[in-house]
Amino acid sequence: MALLEIQNLHASVNGHEILKGLDLTVNAGEVHSIMGPNGSGKSTLAAVLARRETYEVTQGRVLFDGKDLLEMDPEEAACEGLFLAFQYPVEIPGISNAYFLRSAMNAVRKYHGEDELDAMDFLPLYKERMKLLEMDEQLMNRSVNEGFSGGEKKRNEILQMAMLEPKLAILDETDSGLDIDALRIVANGVNAMRSPKRGFLVITHYQRLLNYIAPDFVHVLVDGKIARSGGPELALELEAKGYGWAEENEQVLPA
Amino acid sequence: MSSSVDTIRSLAEQEYKWGFVTQIDEDRVPKGLNEDIIRLISARKNEPQFMLEWRLNALRHWFKMAREEGAPKWANLKIAPIDYQAISYYSAPKQRPKLESIEDVDPEILRTYEKLGIPLDEQKRLSGVAVDAVFDSVSVATTFKGKLAEMGVIFCSFSEAVQKHPELVKKYLGSVVPHTDNFYAALNAAVFTDGSFVYVPKGVRCPMELSTYFRINAAETGQFERTLIVADEGAYVSYLEGCTAPIRDENQLHAAVVELVALDNAQIKYSTVQNWYPGDKEGRGGIYNFVTKRGKCLGVNSKISWTQVETGSAITWKYPSCILQGDNSVGEFYSVALTNNRQQADTGTKMIHIGKNTRSTIVSKGISAGFGQNTYRGQVKILKSAVGARNYTQCDSLLIGDKCGAHTFPYIEVRNATARMEHEASTSKIGENQLFYLRQRGMKTEDAVSMIVNGFCKTVFKELPMEFAVEAQKLLGVSLEGSVG
């Protein structure tokens, strides 16, 4: 059974159709990269999968680990193991990173009927994962994303992913705004999380990130549909030829 | 779209949890307000002559105010007219006349406090909180009295203080809030029936939190308690006040006065968690909370801190203030005020700088949800004598939904050029972005709202004693349920 199965997905925002019949299958253990020009629907796809309520699904179906994802609330999808690393992580003044993340983990544990983690269980793991992302331990007591640099915010997203250990991680342009060192650190974090049980959907604008996170599949999204799919070589070809090439040479994909 | 709205709506149905009525026999005076009623109350309480005269004086002044200008109208509040003759000014649980120990308290009242989670029972001494509980008009029990007495700390009901420590009462009563101060303070001075009294002697650090719990039970009564706290030279005391009331259709009046006096090097920390019945969703019923709270930093290096969490009442009219008379004295005001549904709050503080190098800090967090209207009104006054005075004011408003309102009225008056003033203000709205972020991490909508609001209030909550901070957080969560949509 596929981890994520998207069939003929149509979605709109404020009556404006953005996704126009998208098909995609992600199996556990695979890393898929979604590339595409601005406005092609990449971030909409991420938001719809994370069940953001301002996006309306008008057609199609999505199975997540065999369950109907489109029936789920954002929190339900999250508890079922879907994680979105935000393109613009939100600040929450007055709430420490450690408290926030432990609350999130406990919400997921509660959903699965497991005991809550206390600070003693949580902290050692948190510190260990912070090291992986080369983050200063001091950050755990600071308010969520408040006063963080762009790079710190993105690292914080990956740190949360590393702690929540989702089945499916969606990275929405995590590479945007990162310098080369931050990019490497974020990619290391993601690579450390690769596992036969976990799938990744890496949404990016540039091929650059894929030098660090080697995808198994690359898809090009154009005007709300997958225009081309291929292996890692497709990303290189895109980088060389531009998105215009992918649009003009739309493949007919096998159903 | 529907799911979060639905959750919120279902939560909105959650009612005020403290709204039960206790069935007890009451001893109450007839409705109405006149000199005979005052004499009756004073006689019931077996008061010395000076108290009766003090009350009558106040009553005459109140009548004059009522005739000439009526209740104050400057607050940003819509208040239905109050018929002061339709209220009974004294209601006491009927029982044995003298309460020497907890065993003497009506078991029905004890069960009420148990329901409210108040550790009245001395068996629960581990909680380390000494409690004075005021039920309607009288104080029903004061715990830990013996232990405190060993250190010379007086913590008792106001009635008892009048009987046993008349010299202290006479010296300090009305010294911070005179009966001429305002309409409700005059009313309180005339009719107040009980309250708490604390005296901490020289150099004593009160070893536990002192706490009063107020509850209005009877219908058609008001509650007019008066609290007086005196910290002698070098003394320290931390005091907490909590309040609830049953659900009733009509509005009930609560007009309390709190006076604090800090002598040289003394420190008083006064925390309030106010959860009077706020009225129903349409704004029927609820407590009118018109309270005058003021502290006087009389001595050098003295310090008074007010921390309040105001989640209840239909109307809150309250400005805990500090008169910074002693040189180097410090005044602080930390406030969280929440209005949901049809609640209205006009609250803030006054910091009057008189002494040299006096400092004040004001941190106000207003949260408005539903149709709630929340006003911050604060005055900082630097008198000519206050060389080197400093004030920092931070005033933040958080809006939930688009039918509520937040208003800020800062008044600043500086008569000494050496003063330093800082004022920061912000207004923000809980956004869909923030909620979605938290929900994407697995948290339910109501938990997400609660977390955002608690983060917003953090600088105030950290001023509360630990266990009360936890209570306040929970209370805020409950009061907010149903507010997003």
XYZ file of C-alpha atoms in Angstrom:
740
model
C 0.000 0.000 0.000
C 1.272 3.437 -0.921
C 1.921 5.938 1.865
C 0.312 8.759 -0.070
C -1.957 8.345 -3.032
C -3.299 11.446 -4.731
C -5.833 10.998 -7.518
C -7.179 13.728 -9.779
C -6.869 16.404 -7.086
C -8.568 19.711 -7.782
C -8.374 22.521 -5.236
C -9.174 26.206 -5.169
C -8.666 29.274 -3.027
C -11.409 31.901 -2.967
C -13.056 30.237 -5.953
C -9.850 30.309 -7.964
C -8.776 26.852 -9.115
C -5.095 26.187 -8.461
C -4.738 22.410 -8.557
C -6.287 20.993 -11.717
C -6.176 17.244 -11.588
C -3.005 16.233 -9.827
C -1.912 12.615 -9.470
C 0.958 11.450 -7.319
C 1.937 8.353 -5.407
C 4.570 8.295 -2.679
C 5.682 5.023 -1.117
C 7.302 4.689 2.253
C 11.052 5.052 1.984
C 10.896 7.342 -1.043
C 11.922 10.949 -1.438
C 9.920 12.836 -4.050
C 10.810 16.297 -5.163
C 8.181 18.644 -6.521
C 9.566 21.427 -8.637
C 7.851 24.054 -10.693
C 7.598 27.719 -11.513
C 5.981 30.322 -9.268
C 2.231 29.969 -9.109
C 2.187 26.398 -10.383
C 0.509 25.164 -7.192
C 3.436 23.735 -5.173
C 2.582 25.428 -1.890
C -1.128 24.870 -2.488
C -0.443 21.153 -2.726
C 1.400 21.286 0.612
C -1.404 23.272 2.251
C -4.140 20.995 0.927
C -2.322 17.908 2.161
C -1.892 19.551 5.584
C -5.658 20.250 5.490
C -5.498 24.010 5.653
C -9.110 25.145 5.757
C -8.766 28.130 3.446
C -8.162 25.673 0.582
C -11.173 23.951 -0.845
C -10.894 20.565 -2.477
C -13.401 20.391 -5.312
C -12.556 17.001 -6.788
C -10.376 13.976 -6.352
C -9.234 11.818 -3.484
C -6.206 11.445 -1.289
C -5.346 8.379 0.721
C -2.793 8.754 3.467
C -1.598 5.422 4.795
C -4.865 3.947 3.547
C -7.090 6.541 5.229
C -9.072 9.301 3.547
C -6.914 12.365 4.166
C -9.563 14.770 2.893
C -11.827 13.773 5.793
C -9.243 14.831 8.355
C -8.751 18.061 10.324
C -5.276 19.571 10.295
C -4.626 18.195 13.790
C -5.915 14.760 12.831
C -3.662 14.610 9.791
C -0.760 15.726 11.973
C -1.516 13.058 14.568
C -1.772 10.440 11.798
C 1.831 11.292 10.942
C 1.751 14.066 8.357
C 4.237 16.851 8.966
C 4.576 20.128 7.112
C 7.763 22.144 7.374
C 6.443 25.651 6.764
C 7.832 28.012 4.197
C 7.130 30.850 6.651
C 7.212 29.428 10.184
C 4.958 31.317 12.584
C 6.075 33.104 15.758
C 4.377 32.384 19.075
C 5.451 34.980 21.647
C 5.681 33.810 25.250
C 5.737 30.079 24.467
C 9.126 28.398 24.625
C 10.271 26.055 21.893
C 10.649 23.229 24.371
C 7.145 23.675 25.793
C 5.629 24.025 22.352
C 7.280 20.929 20.976
C 6.532 18.805 24.024
C 2.885 19.892 23.803
C 2.832 18.909 20.145
C 4.407 15.519 20.853
C 1.993 14.910 23.697
C -0.977 15.842 21.526
C 0.143 13.166 19.054
C 0.796 10.638 21.823
C -2.601 11.306 23.357
C -4.231 10.748 19.967
C -2.633 7.309 19.869
C -3.564 6.565 23.481
C 0.025 6.714 24.696
C 1.309 8.214 27.942
C 2.466 11.800 27.868
C 6.157 12.601 27.916
C 7.388 14.494 30.923
C 10.237 16.962 30.776
C 12.694 14.288 31.898
C 11.878 12.024 28.967
C 11.724 14.875 26.544
C 14.799 16.974 27.217
C 17.610 14.484 26.518
C 16.068 13.610 23.160
C 15.508 17.256 22.338
C 19.098 18.179 23.116
C 20.417 15.301 21.035
C 18.353 16.326 18.017
C 19.395 19.946 18.462
C 22.983 18.827 18.054
C 22.097 17.126 14.811
C 20.861 20.460 13.501
C 23.800 22.349 15.023
C 21.437 24.476 17.092
C 22.341 26.308 20.267
C 20.676 24.723 23.320
C 19.698 28.181 24.511
C 17.101 28.269 21.762
C 14.911 25.793 23.601
C 13.930 28.402 26.162
C 13.263 31.125 23.648
C 9.799 31.797 22.306
C 8.837 29.808 19.230
C 10.557 31.388 16.216
C 10.512 34.825 17.860
C 13.578 36.797 16.845
C 14.930 33.789 14.916
C 16.878 34.364 11.728
C 15.481 32.840 8.548
C 17.956 29.981 8.813
C 17.142 29.337 12.486
C 13.446 29.160 11.702
C 14.005 26.551 9.004
C 16.309 24.524 11.206
C 13.669 24.701 13.906
C 11.155 23.215 11.475
C 13.446 20.300 10.736
C 14.116 19.884 14.455
C 10.392 19.588 15.057
C 10.182 17.028 12.283
C 13.044 15.067 13.811
C 11.235 14.991 17.145
C 7.756 14.211 15.837
C 9.071 11.442 13.530
C 6.229 11.658 11.003
C 5.348 9.036 8.393
C 5.258 11.692 5.711
C 7.226 14.922 5.822
C 6.384 17.724 3.426
C 9.084 20.367 3.098
C 7.637 23.514 1.602
C 10.517 25.477 0.060
C 12.609 24.817 3.122
C 15.677 25.885 1.142
C 14.399 29.358 0.354
C 16.365 32.059 2.110
C 19.072 29.684 3.340
C 22.763 30.301 2.898
C 24.926 27.409 1.834
C 25.899 26.392 5.384
C 22.333 26.421 6.629
C 21.293 24.483 3.553
C 23.842 21.792 4.325
C 22.708 21.587 7.956
C 19.045 21.346 7.029
C 19.811 18.703 4.411
C 21.834 16.707 6.947
C 18.865 16.783 9.270
C 16.560 15.511 6.560
C 18.994 12.824 5.440
C 19.366 11.586 8.994
C 15.599 11.127 9.060
C 15.415 9.105 5.851
C 14.096 5.658 6.606
C 12.320 2.814 4.831
C 9.237 3.697 6.893
C 9.116 7.370 6.016
C 8.265 9.286 2.873
C 9.319 12.813 1.906
C 7.780 15.366 -0.366
C 10.397 18.033 -0.968
C 8.964 21.133 -2.592
C 11.602 23.388 -4.039
C 12.242 26.016 -6.599
C 15.841 25.210 -7.261
C 17.860 22.163 -8.026
C 20.394 23.330 -5.416
C 18.719 21.556 -2.467
C 18.664 18.307 -4.413
C 22.462 18.272 -4.438
C 22.170 17.632 -0.713
C 18.943 15.667 -0.488
C 19.080 13.144 -3.294
C 15.507 12.472 -4.412
C 14.306 9.172 -5.807
C 11.808 10.945 -8.033
C 11.448 14.435 -9.425
C 8.117 15.866 -10.580
C 7.541 19.092 -12.389
C 4.350 20.883 -11.485
C 2.945 23.179 -14.125
C -0.424 24.927 -13.908
C -1.803 22.665 -11.190
C -0.798 19.368 -12.759
C 2.281 17.174 -12.857
C 3.788 17.927 -16.273
C 6.791 15.632 -16.092
C 8.140 12.968 -13.800
C 11.514 11.351 -13.762
C 14.601 10.525 -11.743
C 17.168 12.941 -10.264
C 18.453 13.689 -13.769
C 15.202 15.541 -14.479
C 16.121 18.204 -11.924
C 19.466 18.792 -13.641
C 17.801 18.994 -17.016
C 15.324 21.543 -15.647
C 18.116 23.597 -14.175
C 19.791 23.664 -17.582
C 16.744 24.203 -19.752
C 14.293 26.101 -17.525
C 10.641 25.444 -16.680
C 9.502 26.544 -20.118
C 10.972 23.376 -21.501
C 8.971 21.204 -19.111
C 5.764 23.018 -19.987
C 6.257 22.583 -23.698
C 7.204 18.956 -23.378
C 4.422 17.731 -21.167
C 4.503 13.982 -20.835
C 1.514 11.758 -20.889
C 1.892 9.961 -17.610
C 0.780 6.416 -17.089
C -2.294 6.353 -14.858
C -13.608 25.377 7.353
C -16.424 24.003 9.476
C -14.461 21.822 11.849
C -12.723 24.477 13.886
C -15.853 26.577 13.988
C -17.804 23.569 15.211
C -15.325 22.740 17.926
C -15.432 26.279 19.030
C -19.167 26.422 18.985
C -19.465 23.288 21.046
C -17.013 24.692 23.520
C -18.944 27.907 23.626
C -21.852 25.939 25.030
C -19.750 25.179 28.053
C -21.224 27.080 30.947
C -19.814 28.810 33.973
C -18.762 25.960 36.251
C -18.970 27.780 39.542
C -22.596 28.782 39.177
C -24.209 26.565 41.825
C -26.245 27.916 44.735
C -25.750 26.656 48.257
C -28.908 26.071 50.305
C -28.375 27.650 53.685
C -30.369 29.750 56.088
C -29.524 33.397 55.794
C -29.736 36.184 58.248
C -30.227 39.322 56.227
C -31.270 42.883 56.852
C -34.209 44.393 54.950
C -33.519 45.843 51.515
C -32.645 49.468 51.261
C -30.057 51.973 52.315
C -30.502 54.488 55.131
C -28.948 55.388 58.473
C -31.067 52.832 60.332
C -29.752 50.054 58.125
C -26.209 51.183 58.845
C -26.930 51.241 62.583
C -28.434 47.771 62.271
C -25.377 46.398 60.457
C -23.031 48.008 62.940
C -25.050 46.646 65.851
C -25.161 43.144 64.317
C -21.426 43.288 64.214
C -21.175 44.670 67.708
C -18.935 47.473 66.533
C -17.344 50.194 68.650
C -18.677 53.723 68.316
C -15.867 54.963 66.053
C -16.821 52.444 63.401
C -20.468 53.425 63.438
C -19.545 57.068 63.088
C -17.133 56.318 60.296
C -19.868 54.453 58.438
C -22.485 57.136 58.946
C -20.071 59.770 57.748
C -19.455 57.791 54.614
C -23.158 57.198 54.049
C -23.910 60.928 54.277
C -21.160 61.614 51.804
C -22.472 58.937 49.467
C -25.978 60.403 49.569
C -24.486 63.748 48.691
C -22.582 62.257 45.771
C -25.622 60.301 44.614
C -27.691 63.484 44.704
C -25.161 65.716 43.010
C -23.475 63.641 40.362
C -24.452 59.995 40.731
C -22.211 57.117 39.770
C -19.083 57.981 37.764
C -19.743 58.110 34.047
C -16.276 58.556 32.617
C -15.544 54.855 32.187
C -15.960 53.233 28.797
C -18.826 51.071 30.087
C -22.506 50.628 29.412
C -24.128 50.106 32.795
C -27.814 49.628 33.438
C -28.988 51.928 36.241
C -28.638 50.360 39.670
C -31.393 50.710 42.252
C -29.418 50.968 45.462
C -32.584 50.719 47.539
C -33.402 47.288 46.079
C -30.323 45.656 47.517
C -29.960 43.955 50.844
C -26.724 45.176 52.371
C -26.156 42.418 54.813
C -26.597 38.702 54.347
C -24.947 36.176 56.572
C -25.289 32.449 56.833
C -27.464 31.893 59.907
C -25.797 29.809 62.556
C -24.083 29.783 65.903
C -22.918 33.273 66.656
C -19.258 32.659 67.227
C -16.867 30.798 64.962
C -13.836 29.667 66.845
C -12.747 26.738 64.718
C -13.456 25.168 61.426
C -15.784 22.625 63.076
C -18.206 25.455 63.778
C -18.676 26.351 60.138
C -21.917 25.193 58.505
C -21.007 21.944 56.731
C -23.025 23.102 53.730
C -20.686 26.066 53.328
C -17.654 23.864 53.724
C -18.997 21.648 50.945
C -19.350 24.743 48.773
C -15.743 25.665 49.281
C -14.755 22.082 48.629
C -16.571 22.260 45.281
C -14.628 25.386 44.535
C -11.390 23.677 45.418
C -10.515 25.918 48.329
C -8.300 24.268 50.896
C -10.272 25.470 53.894
C -9.605 22.317 55.820
C -6.591 22.611 58.016
C -5.797 18.994 57.211
C -4.661 20.356 53.890
C -2.025 22.491 55.505
C 0.574 21.057 53.154
C -0.728 23.346 50.482
C 0.841 26.127 52.498
C -1.882 28.653 51.898
C -3.722 30.328 54.713
C -7.282 31.081 53.659
C -9.899 33.479 54.875
C -13.202 32.755 53.188
C -15.919 35.354 52.867
C -19.345 33.944 52.102
C -21.790 36.663 51.126
C -21.116 39.261 53.764
C -19.201 37.529 56.505
C -15.947 35.788 56.941
C -16.619 32.152 57.766
C -13.263 30.715 58.552
C -9.675 31.686 58.741
C -7.163 28.891 58.558
C -3.640 28.746 59.930
C -4.387 31.509 62.360
C -2.428 29.886 65.147
C 0.693 29.281 63.163
C 0.737 32.844 61.903
C 0.112 34.237 65.369
C 3.347 32.652 66.585
C 5.188 34.999 64.256
C 3.073 37.950 65.252
C 1.226 38.005 61.931
C -2.409 38.975 62.317
C -4.607 37.439 59.649
C -8.287 37.522 60.466
C -11.648 38.728 59.282
C -12.197 42.443 59.338
C -14.934 42.045 61.958
C -12.553 40.284 64.258
C -9.885 42.940 63.707
C -12.379 45.614 64.696
C -12.993 43.741 67.949
C -9.456 42.656 68.763
C -7.187 45.255 67.163
C -9.259 48.445 67.089
C -6.147 50.629 67.400
C -4.693 49.264 64.143
C -8.023 49.504 62.359
C -8.536 53.047 63.570
C -5.058 54.069 62.481
C -5.139 52.692 58.955
C -8.793 52.337 57.911
C -9.461 54.869 55.176
C -5.883 56.117 55.224
C -5.321 55.027 51.631
C -8.848 55.063 50.243
C -10.842 57.676 52.161
C -14.626 57.455 52.004
C -14.576 60.609 49.885
C -12.477 58.950 47.199
C -15.238 57.902 44.848
C -18.878 56.875 44.669
C -18.334 53.155 45.215
C -15.668 53.679 47.871
C -18.143 55.852 49.805
C -20.824 53.177 49.445
C -18.411 50.498 50.598
C -17.293 52.534 53.612
C -20.901 52.863 54.721
C -22.077 49.299 54.240
C -19.055 46.998 54.172
C -19.776 43.947 56.210
C -16.551 42.039 56.348
C -13.309 41.305 54.596
C -9.812 40.424 55.599
C -7.285 42.104 57.796
C -3.555 41.488 57.725
C -0.832 42.983 59.837
C 2.742 41.813 59.434
C 4.999 43.139 62.187
C 8.441 44.655 61.821
C 11.005 42.515 60.080
C 8.706 39.504 59.647
C 8.582 37.719 56.358
C 5.179 36.058 56.246
C 6.040 32.395 55.670
C 3.040 31.470 53.540
C 0.730 32.925 50.975
C -2.280 34.497 52.616
C -5.469 34.070 50.713
C -9.048 35.242 50.799
C -11.799 33.596 48.915
C -14.928 35.588 48.198
C -18.214 34.093 47.194
C -21.580 35.746 46.672
C -24.302 33.170 47.291
C -27.499 34.948 48.243
C -29.779 36.557 45.662
C -30.502 40.289 45.651
C -27.532 41.053 47.816
C -24.370 42.867 47.145
C -20.994 42.076 48.491
C -19.058 44.931 49.990
C -15.943 43.636 51.586
C -13.010 45.640 52.743
C -9.463 44.432 52.984
C -6.708 46.161 54.858
C -3.122 44.966 54.732
C -0.359 46.641 56.680
C 3.276 45.595 56.293
C 5.371 47.171 59.015
C 9.039 48.086 58.539
C 10.973 45.429 56.683
C 8.003 43.059 56.513
C 6.969 40.982 53.524
C 3.614 39.474 52.640
C 2.108 37.855 49.583
C -1.663 37.844 49.417
C -4.068 36.218 47.005
C -7.715 36.866 46.425
C -10.131 34.678 44.471
C -13.810 35.136 43.738
C -16.819 33.276 42.304
C -20.584 33.592 42.376
C -23.621 31.507 41.396
C -25.447 32.003 38.118
C -28.328 34.415 38.571
C -30.390 36.317 36.027
C -30.144 39.681 37.701
C -26.961 41.642 38.095
C -25.322 41.625 41.474
C -23.173 44.343 42.853
C -19.698 43.849 44.219
C -18.122 47.049 45.494
C -15.013 46.234 47.450
C -12.211 48.359 48.787
C -8.673 47.164 49.337
C -6.101 49.265 51.141
C -2.442 48.372 51.394
C 0.119 50.154 53.505
C 3.845 49.425 53.200
C 6.180 51.086 55.701
C 9.968 51.454 55.342
C 11.559 48.587 53.401
C 8.327 46.617 53.440
C 6.934 44.689 50.520
C 3.375 43.664 49.680
C 2.488 41.455 46.781
C -1.233 41.315 46.060
C -2.576 38.885 43.492
C -6.154 38.527 42.329
C -7.837 35.874 40.275
C -11.290 37.266 39.671
C -13.851 34.912 38.237
C -17.202 36.333 39.259
C -20.126 35.111 37.186
C -19.840 37.007 33.869
C -23.460 36.768 32.759
C -24.767 34.545 29.978
C -23.958 34.775 26.283
C -26.613 37.431 25.717
C -25.318 39.487 28.617
C -28.062 38.627 31.127
C -27.006 38.596 34.758
C -23.474 38.684 35.998
C -21.628 40.615 38.633
C -20.991 44.335 38.513
C -17.499 44.546 39.894
C -16.760 48.104 41.027
C -13.650 47.889 43.105
C -11.246 50.427 44.535
C -7.818 49.038 45.266
C -4.940 51.184 46.285
C -1.627 50.751 47.985
C 0.485 53.334 49.684
C 4.245 52.958 49.695
C 4.540 55.078 52.786
C 8.085 54.161 53.753
C 11.405 54.417 51.981
C 12.385 51.501 49.722
C 8.941 49.986 50.060
C 7.327 48.042 47.277
C 3.774 47.166 46.303
C 2.932 44.827 43.422
C -0.534 44.250 42.089
C -1.095 41.258 39.865
C -4.581 40.635 38.589
C -6.210 38.099 36.327
C -9.692 39.330 35.569
C -11.787 36.827 33.662
C -15.209 37.153 35.266
C -17.901 39.767 35.938
C -20.334 41.374 33.527
C -18.648 44.686 34.218
C -15.256 45.315 35.731
C -14.352 48.790 36.920
C -11.080 48.534 38.716
C -7.777 50.411 38.918
C -5.388 48.970 41.508
C -3.037 51.843 42.155
C 0.109 52.803 44.016
C 0.944 55.997 45.821
C 4.725 56.105 45.817
C 5.351 58.365 48.743
C 8.542 56.951 50.280
C 11.799 57.684 48.503
C 12.995 54.831 46.279
C 9.652 53.073 46.570
C 8.454 50.793 43.796
C 4.982 50.217 42.402
C 4.058 47.447 39.985
C 0.891 46.531 38.162
C 0.577 43.359 36.119
C -2.788 42.701 34.612
C -4.571 40.221 32.394
C -8.143 41.201 31.649
C -10.311 39.045 29.473
C -13.725 39.901 28.101
C -15.785 37.364 26.192
C -19.432 37.352 25.060
C -20.963 40.639 26.348
C -18.502 41.342 29.117
C -17.092 44.828 29.590
C -13.953 45.763 31.439
C -12.523 49.199 32.104
C -9.423 48.522 34.114
C -5.912 49.770 34.618
C -3.909 51.503 37.271
C -2.671 54.757 38.703
C 0.915 55.327 39.700
C 1.382 58.489 41.701
C 5.062 59.352 42.104
C 5.731 61.602 45.093
C 9.057 60.442 46.578
C 12.499 60.684 45.022
C 13.712 57.942 42.691
C 10.376 56.196 42.760
C 9.846 53.600 40.080
C 6.750 52.043 38.587
C 6.093 49.297 36.084
C 2.801 48.687 34.323
C 2.201 45.633 32.182
C -1.342 45.268 30.933
C -2.613 42.484 28.703
C -6.154 42.844 27.448
C -7.869 39.989 25.627
C -11.151 40.604 23.875
C -13.298 37.888 22.365
C -16.933 37.557 21.304
C -18.592 40.954 21.761
C -16.330 41.795 24.694
C -15.136 45.345 25.214
C -11.835 45.810 26.972
C -10.453 49.159 28.024
C -7.108 49.903 29.573
C -7.100 53.157 31.500
C -3.907 54.121 33.218
C -2.560 57.217 34.841
C 1.055 57.962 35.608
C 1.563 61.102 37.595
C 5.004 62.435 38.447
C 4.772 65.161 41.071
C 7.299 67.960 41.393
C 8.921 66.335 44.408
C 9.573 63.077 42.545
C 13.138 63.705 41.404
C 14.486 60.895 39.228
C 11.162 59.062 38.912
C 10.808 56.361 36.298
C 7.889 54.626 34.710
C 7.684 51.827 32.209
C 4.304 51.038 30.700
C 3.529 48.206 28.340
C 0.028 47.822 27.161
C -0.927 45.014 24.776
C -4.276 43.998 23.374
C -5.180 40.723 21.748
C -8.338 40.429 19.684
C -10.099 37.163 18.978
C -12.730 37.517 16.279
C -13.983 40.745 14.735
C -16.882 41.802 16.963
C -14.906 42.694 20.065
C -13.077 45.857 20.949
C -9.899 47.003 22.660
C -9.329 50.553 23.843
C -6.391 52.222 25.508
C -6.470 55.461 27.477
C -3.104 56.364 28.950
C -2.908 59.577 30.976
C 0.553 60.893 31.678
C 1.269 63.926 33.810
C 4.864 64.908 34.476
C 5.828 67.838 36.676
C 9.482 67.042 37.138
C 11.878 67.226 34.223
C 14.157 64.498 35.590
C 11.447 61.863 35.076
C 11.916 59.068 32.587
C 8.863 57.569 30.983
C 8.544 54.718 28.555
C 5.311 53.631 26.953
C 4.815 50.723 24.596
C 1.536 49.568 23.187
C 0.464 46.926 20.709
C -2.688 45.393 19.336
C -2.695 42.010 17.659
C -5.148 39.451 16.499
C -4.968 35.691 16.794
C -4.458 34.822 13.189
C -5.451 31.847 11.121
C -1.714 31.430 10.445
C -0.854 30.916 14.094
C -3.760 28.547 14.660
C -2.967 26.487 11.597
C 0.670 26.186 12.626
C -0.248 24.774 16.021
C -2.916 22.487 14.620
C -0.486 21.174 12.007
C 1.660 20.102 14.939
C -1.249 18.069 16.297
C -2.888 20.443 18.770
C -6.644 20.875 18.946
C -8.049 24.312 18.114
C -9.006 25.146 21.692
C -5.591 24.071 22.967
C -3.976 26.156 20.258
C -5.966 29.260 21.230
C -5.205 28.649 24.858
C -1.499 28.318 24.133
C -1.351 31.527 22.098
C -3.243 33.452 24.773
C -1.126 32.044 27.565
C 1.988 33.051 25.679
C 0.549 36.531 25.337
C -0.033 36.701 29.096
C 3.227 35.124 30.154
C 4.892 38.238 31.534
C 1.943 38.666 33.887
C 1.518 35.019 34.862
C 5.114 34.746 35.931
C 4.336 37.315 38.626
C 1.708 35.049 40.174
C 2.565 32.497 42.856
C 3.212 29.176 41.110
C 0.003 27.288 41.926
C -2.151 30.288 41.104
C -0.400 30.789 37.803
C -1.469 27.264 36.875
C -5.038 28.038 37.974
C -5.038 31.280 36.025
C -3.902 29.517 32.867
C -6.674 26.953 33.165
C -9.229 29.628 33.921
C -8.213 31.591 30.883
C -8.592 28.474 28.769
C -12.102 27.843 30.080
C -13.165 31.483 29.800
C -12.016 31.604 26.208
C -13.620 28.419 25.050
C -15.884 29.150 22.182
C -14.275 32.416 21.321
C -12.778 31.675 17.929
C -14.864 31.359 14.847
